[in-house]
Amino acid sequence: METILALFASGLSIVALSVWRAKRTQKYRVLEDRMTYTFDASEQKTSTTSVTAACYSRTWLIDNLVMRSHSRLGAVLQQRLADNTLQTVILLGLALTLTTLATSAFFVFSIAAFGGAVLVFLAAMLVAVGPDEPRTSEALLTAVEKQELRALTREDYACVRLANASVTRWTLVSLTAGFLFIIVAPFGDMLFQGIAAVVAILTAYLILYPATAIADASLLLAFLYVALVASLIFYVFPKTLISALKRRREPEPKES
């Protein structure tokens, strides 16, 4: 029952947050429309290959992404690393170890106490926060909106279009995820058992059984097989799928 309630509550929260984000970012669509009218740029290609040396958006991206200054803690760590590298590395390793152990213990005890609801809330939090790209795009749009239109260029218009597309795309993704949470909520009690069963079957038939058969001939080959299959499943296949999806979203260049 806890998992069902967690899925339903998380789904509602994500949907509400997505709707709120869509309303909040509507003003950036208005900004894009104003720039379209001002620059008469309805046929402007949003290509990053344009010359953007005098573009405000390019300057903002360099200042906030490439040349971003370190925080006070980062500056202190850099100074400590310069003064006493070995001691600082040991202390950092100890701190990271303790943090990892504490976080792991927290999740283990939380799952033991609340079941799969903890994992549901964690997944919902990751969806709500989102990746860096839409957050950076929204920050860029906020900065551009504060500028006078006469201080902007057509390259700024291209950046605004790309940033708006990024924000809209993630809003749709999070909205879809929220509805998906709500749809699967009635089956929440069976969700994790089903996932565990799928993982167990895939592990047995793709890794365990073949590796056991190979181990009869060579333990080294069995180890290499497990490493290869794990790399394919957890790295190569997801990366290939993400790259394919990105290529489908990108418009094909028109022939001149």
Short mmCIF file of C-alpha atoms in Angstrom, two decimals:
data_model
loop_
_atom_site.label_atom_id
_atom_site.label_comp_id
_atom_site.label_asym_id
_atom_site.label_seq_id
_atom_site.Cartn_x
_atom_site.Cartn_y
_atom_site.Cartn_z
CA MET A 1 0.00 0.00 0.00
CA GLU A 2 2.89 2.38 0.74
CA THR A 3 4.23 1.95 -2.79
CA ILE A 4 0.80 2.62 -4.33
CA LEU A 5 0.38 5.83 -2.34
CA ALA A 6 3.95 6.89 -3.10
CA LEU A 7 3.47 6.39 -6.85
CA PHE A 8 0.17 8.26 -6.88
CA ALA A 9 1.44 11.16 -4.75
CA SER A 10 4.69 11.39 -6.74
CA GLY A 11 2.80 11.35 -10.04
CA LEU A 12 0.47 14.14 -8.94
CA SER A 13 3.42 16.18 -7.70
CA ILE A 14 5.34 15.77 -10.96
CA VAL A 15 2.29 16.67 -13.06
CA ALA A 16 1.58 19.75 -10.92
CA LEU A 17 5.22 20.82 -11.13
CA SER A 18 5.27 20.32 -14.90
CA VAL A 19 2.12 22.41 -15.36
CA TRP A 20 3.57 25.12 -13.12
CA ARG A 21 6.83 25.06 -15.10
CA ALA A 22 4.92 25.33 -18.38
CA LYS A 23 3.03 28.40 -17.13
CA ARG A 24 6.18 29.96 -15.70
CA THR A 25 8.12 29.53 -18.94
CA GLN A 26 5.32 30.79 -21.17
CA LYS A 27 6.88 34.27 -21.02
CA TYR A 28 9.93 32.91 -22.83
CA ARG A 29 7.72 31.92 -25.75
CA VAL A 30 6.48 35.49 -25.79
CA LEU A 31 10.13 36.62 -25.83
CA GLU A 32 10.80 34.37 -28.83
CA ASP A 33 7.77 35.76 -30.66
CA ARG A 34 8.92 39.33 -30.00
CA MET A 35 12.39 38.55 -31.30
CA THR A 36 10.89 36.86 -34.37
CA TYR A 37 8.90 40.01 -35.15
CA THR A 38 11.77 42.36 -34.32
CA PHE A 39 14.42 40.64 -36.39
CA ASP A 40 12.01 39.35 -39.05
CA ALA A 41 13.69 36.02 -38.36
CA SER A 42 10.94 33.52 -39.01
CA GLU A 43 13.20 31.82 -41.58
CA GLN A 44 16.32 32.09 -39.42
CA LYS A 45 18.07 28.72 -39.06
CA THR A 46 18.83 27.80 -35.46
CA SER A 47 22.30 26.52 -36.23
CA THR A 48 25.12 26.61 -33.74
CA THR A 49 27.57 27.02 -36.62
CA SER A 50 26.63 30.68 -36.98
CA VAL A 51 29.17 33.31 -36.06
CA THR A 52 28.21 34.31 -32.52
CA ALA A 53 31.23 36.34 -31.40
CA ALA A 54 29.09 39.41 -30.59
CA CYS A 55 26.17 37.37 -29.28
CA TYR A 56 25.02 38.08 -25.71
CA SER A 57 23.95 34.46 -25.27
CA ARG A 58 27.42 33.24 -26.21
CA THR A 59 28.98 35.63 -23.69
CA TRP A 60 26.56 34.48 -21.01
CA LEU A 61 27.30 30.81 -21.68
CA ILE A 62 31.05 31.42 -21.49
CA ASP A 63 30.74 33.39 -18.25
CA ASN A 64 28.36 30.97 -16.55
CA LEU A 65 29.50 27.59 -17.88
CA VAL A 66 33.05 27.77 -19.19
CA MET A 67 34.49 30.44 -16.88
CA ARG A 68 32.29 29.74 -13.85
CA SER A 69 34.19 30.65 -10.69
CA HIS A 70 34.68 28.11 -7.96
CA SER A 71 32.70 28.25 -4.77
CA ARG A 72 34.37 29.15 -1.48
CA LEU A 73 34.62 25.48 -0.56
CA GLY A 74 36.14 24.66 -3.96
CA ALA A 75 38.69 27.44 -3.58
CA VAL A 76 39.66 26.17 -0.12
CA LEU A 77 40.04 22.60 -1.42
CA GLN A 78 42.18 23.77 -4.33
CA GLN A 79 44.41 25.73 -1.96
CA ARG A 80 44.71 22.74 0.37
CA LEU A 81 45.57 20.47 -2.55
CA ALA A 82 48.28 22.89 -3.60
CA ASP A 83 49.72 23.20 -0.08
CA ASN A 84 49.50 19.57 1.07
CA THR A 85 48.33 17.25 -1.67
CA LEU A 86 48.77 13.91 0.12
CA GLN A 87 47.02 14.93 3.33
CA THR A 88 44.13 16.56 1.47
CA VAL A 89 43.62 13.52 -0.77
CA ILE A 90 43.55 11.22 2.27
CA LEU A 91 41.05 13.44 4.07
CA LEU A 92 38.86 13.69 0.98
CA GLY A 93 38.93 9.93 0.55
CA LEU A 94 37.97 9.43 4.19
CA ALA A 95 35.15 11.97 3.92
CA LEU A 96 33.80 10.40 0.73
CA THR A 97 33.98 6.92 2.28
CA LEU A 98 32.08 7.99 5.39
CA THR A 99 29.51 9.85 3.28
CA THR A 100 29.00 6.84 1.03
CA LEU A 101 28.60 4.48 3.99
CA ALA A 102 26.18 6.84 5.73
CA THR A 103 24.11 7.31 2.58
CA SER A 104 24.02 3.58 1.89
CA ALA A 105 22.98 2.83 5.48
CA PHE A 106 20.28 5.50 5.27
CA PHE A 107 18.80 3.98 2.11
CA VAL A 108 19.01 0.43 3.44
CA PHE A 109 17.22 1.31 6.68
CA SER A 110 14.72 3.49 4.81
CA ILE A 111 13.86 0.69 2.40
CA ALA A 112 13.57 -1.74 5.31
CA ALA A 113 11.18 0.64 7.10
CA PHE A 114 9.13 2.02 4.19
CA GLY A 115 9.69 -0.51 1.41
CA GLY A 116 9.76 0.52 -2.23
CA ALA A 117 8.20 3.92 -1.46
CA VAL A 118 11.69 5.30 -0.82
CA LEU A 119 12.84 4.32 -4.31
CA VAL A 120 9.68 5.83 -5.79
CA PHE A 121 10.26 9.16 -4.03
CA LEU A 122 13.92 9.11 -5.11
CA ALA A 123 12.95 8.53 -8.75
CA ALA A 124 10.31 11.26 -8.53
CA MET A 125 12.86 13.67 -7.10
CA LEU A 126 15.24 12.98 -9.98
CA VAL A 127 12.45 13.63 -12.49
CA ALA A 128 11.41 16.82 -10.70
CA VAL A 129 14.95 18.19 -10.59
CA GLY A 130 15.69 17.21 -14.18
CA PRO A 131 19.00 17.29 -16.08
CA ASP A 132 21.31 20.28 -16.38
CA GLU A 133 20.34 21.18 -19.95
CA PRO A 134 16.81 22.54 -19.33
CA ARG A 135 17.90 24.31 -16.15
CA THR A 136 20.75 26.01 -17.99
CA SER A 137 18.40 26.87 -20.87
CA GLU A 138 15.91 28.46 -18.50
CA ALA A 139 18.66 30.47 -16.79
CA LEU A 140 19.83 31.68 -20.22
CA LEU A 141 16.28 32.69 -21.17
CA THR A 142 15.92 34.60 -17.92
CA ALA A 143 19.14 36.50 -18.62
CA VAL A 144 18.21 37.27 -22.24
CA GLU A 145 14.74 38.47 -21.22
CA LYS A 146 16.32 41.19 -19.06
CA GLN A 147 18.17 42.64 -22.05
CA GLU A 148 16.91 45.29 -24.42
CA LEU A 149 15.94 43.91 -27.82
CA ARG A 150 18.18 46.40 -29.59
CA ALA A 151 21.16 44.93 -27.69
CA LEU A 152 20.43 41.43 -29.02
CA THR A 153 21.27 39.83 -32.35
CA ARG A 154 19.87 37.17 -34.64
CA GLU A 155 22.25 34.69 -33.04
CA ASP A 156 20.54 35.42 -29.71
CA TYR A 157 17.26 34.59 -31.39
CA ALA A 158 18.67 31.23 -32.47
CA CYS A 159 19.87 30.52 -28.91
CA VAL A 160 16.47 31.51 -27.51
CA ARG A 161 14.72 29.10 -29.88
CA LEU A 162 17.04 26.26 -28.92
CA ALA A 163 16.66 27.03 -25.22
CA ASN A 164 12.87 27.16 -25.50
CA ALA A 165 12.88 23.83 -27.30
CA SER A 166 14.98 22.29 -24.52
CA VAL A 167 12.69 23.59 -21.76
CA THR A 168 9.54 22.49 -23.61
CA ARG A 169 10.97 19.07 -24.35
CA TRP A 170 11.83 18.39 -20.72
CA THR A 171 8.45 19.72 -19.56
CA LEU A 172 6.73 17.18 -21.83
CA VAL A 173 9.04 14.40 -20.61
CA SER A 174 8.37 15.17 -16.94
CA LEU A 175 4.64 15.48 -17.60
CA THR A 176 4.65 12.06 -19.29
CA ALA A 177 6.61 10.60 -16.38
CA GLY A 178 4.09 12.02 -13.92
CA PHE A 179 1.15 10.44 -15.73
CA LEU A 180 3.10 7.18 -15.96
CA PHE A 181 3.55 7.19 -12.19
CA ILE A 182 -0.20 7.63 -11.75
CA ILE A 183 -1.05 4.91 -14.29
CA VAL A 184 1.18 2.28 -12.68
CA ALA A 185 0.16 3.25 -9.13
CA PRO A 186 -2.61 0.59 -8.84
CA PHE A 187 0.00 -2.07 -9.64
CA GLY A 188 2.57 -0.65 -7.25
CA ASP A 189 2.64 -3.67 -4.97
CA MET A 190 3.57 -5.90 -7.91
CA LEU A 191 5.90 -3.42 -9.62
CA PHE A 192 9.12 -4.21 -7.80
CA GLN A 193 8.45 -7.96 -7.85
CA GLY A 194 8.05 -7.75 -11.61
CA ILE A 195 11.23 -5.69 -12.03
CA ALA A 196 13.13 -8.12 -9.82
CA ALA A 197 11.84 -11.07 -11.85
CA VAL A 198 12.88 -9.48 -15.16
CA VAL A 199 16.32 -8.62 -13.81
CA ALA A 200 16.75 -12.14 -12.42
CA ILE A 201 15.74 -13.77 -15.72
CA LEU A 202 18.00 -11.53 -17.80
CA THR A 203 20.90 -12.03 -15.42
CA ALA A 204 20.48 -15.80 -15.44
CA TYR A 205 20.10 -16.27 -19.20
CA LEU A 206 22.46 -13.54 -20.40
CA ILE A 207 25.24 -13.74 -17.81
CA LEU A 208 25.05 -16.58 -15.27
CA TYR A 209 24.30 -19.63 -17.45
CA PRO A 210 26.65 -18.71 -20.34
CA ALA A 211 29.43 -17.72 -17.91
CA THR A 212 29.07 -21.03 -16.06
CA ALA A 213 29.35 -22.95 -19.32
CA ILE A 214 32.40 -20.93 -20.42
CA ALA A 215 34.01 -21.35 -16.99
CA ASP A 216 34.23 -25.10 -17.59
CA ALA A 217 36.71 -24.35 -20.34
CA SER A 218 38.41 -21.21 -18.98
CA LEU A 219 37.80 -18.99 -15.94
CA LEU A 220 39.52 -16.10 -17.68
CA LEU A 221 37.18 -16.29 -20.66
CA ALA A 222 34.19 -16.48 -18.31
CA PHE A 223 35.38 -13.34 -16.50
CA LEU A 224 35.90 -11.52 -19.81
CA TYR A 225 32.45 -12.60 -20.99
CA VAL A 226 30.78 -11.21 -17.85
CA ALA A 227 32.69 -7.93 -18.17
CA LEU A 228 31.79 -7.63 -21.87
CA VAL A 229 28.08 -8.36 -21.39
CA ALA A 230 27.84 -6.01 -18.40
CA SER A 231 29.51 -3.24 -20.42
CA LEU A 232 27.10 -3.79 -23.31
CA ILE A 233 24.01 -3.80 -21.10
CA PHE A 234 24.85 -0.91 -18.80
CA TYR A 235 26.91 1.35 -21.08
CA VAL A 236 26.92 0.62 -24.80
CA PHE A 237 23.21 -0.09 -25.32
CA PRO A 238 21.94 2.91 -23.26
CA LYS A 239 24.46 5.25 -24.90
CA THR A 240 23.52 4.03 -28.38
CA LEU A 241 19.81 4.41 -27.63
CA ILE A 242 20.25 7.95 -26.28
CA SER A 243 22.36 8.93 -29.30
CA ALA A 244 19.72 7.51 -31.66
CA LEU A 245 16.96 9.46 -29.92
CA LYS A 246 18.98 12.67 -30.10
CA ARG A 247 19.59 12.19 -33.82
CA ARG A 248 15.86 11.70 -34.40
CA ARG A 249 15.09 14.96 -32.57
CA GLU A 250 17.62 17.00 -34.53
CA PRO A 251 16.28 18.43 -37.80
CA GLU A 252 18.00 17.23 -40.93
CA PRO A 253 19.98 19.97 -42.72
CA LYS A 254 18.33 21.25 -45.86
CA GLU A 255 20.24 21.04 -49.09
CA SER A 256 21.10 24.39 -50.57
#
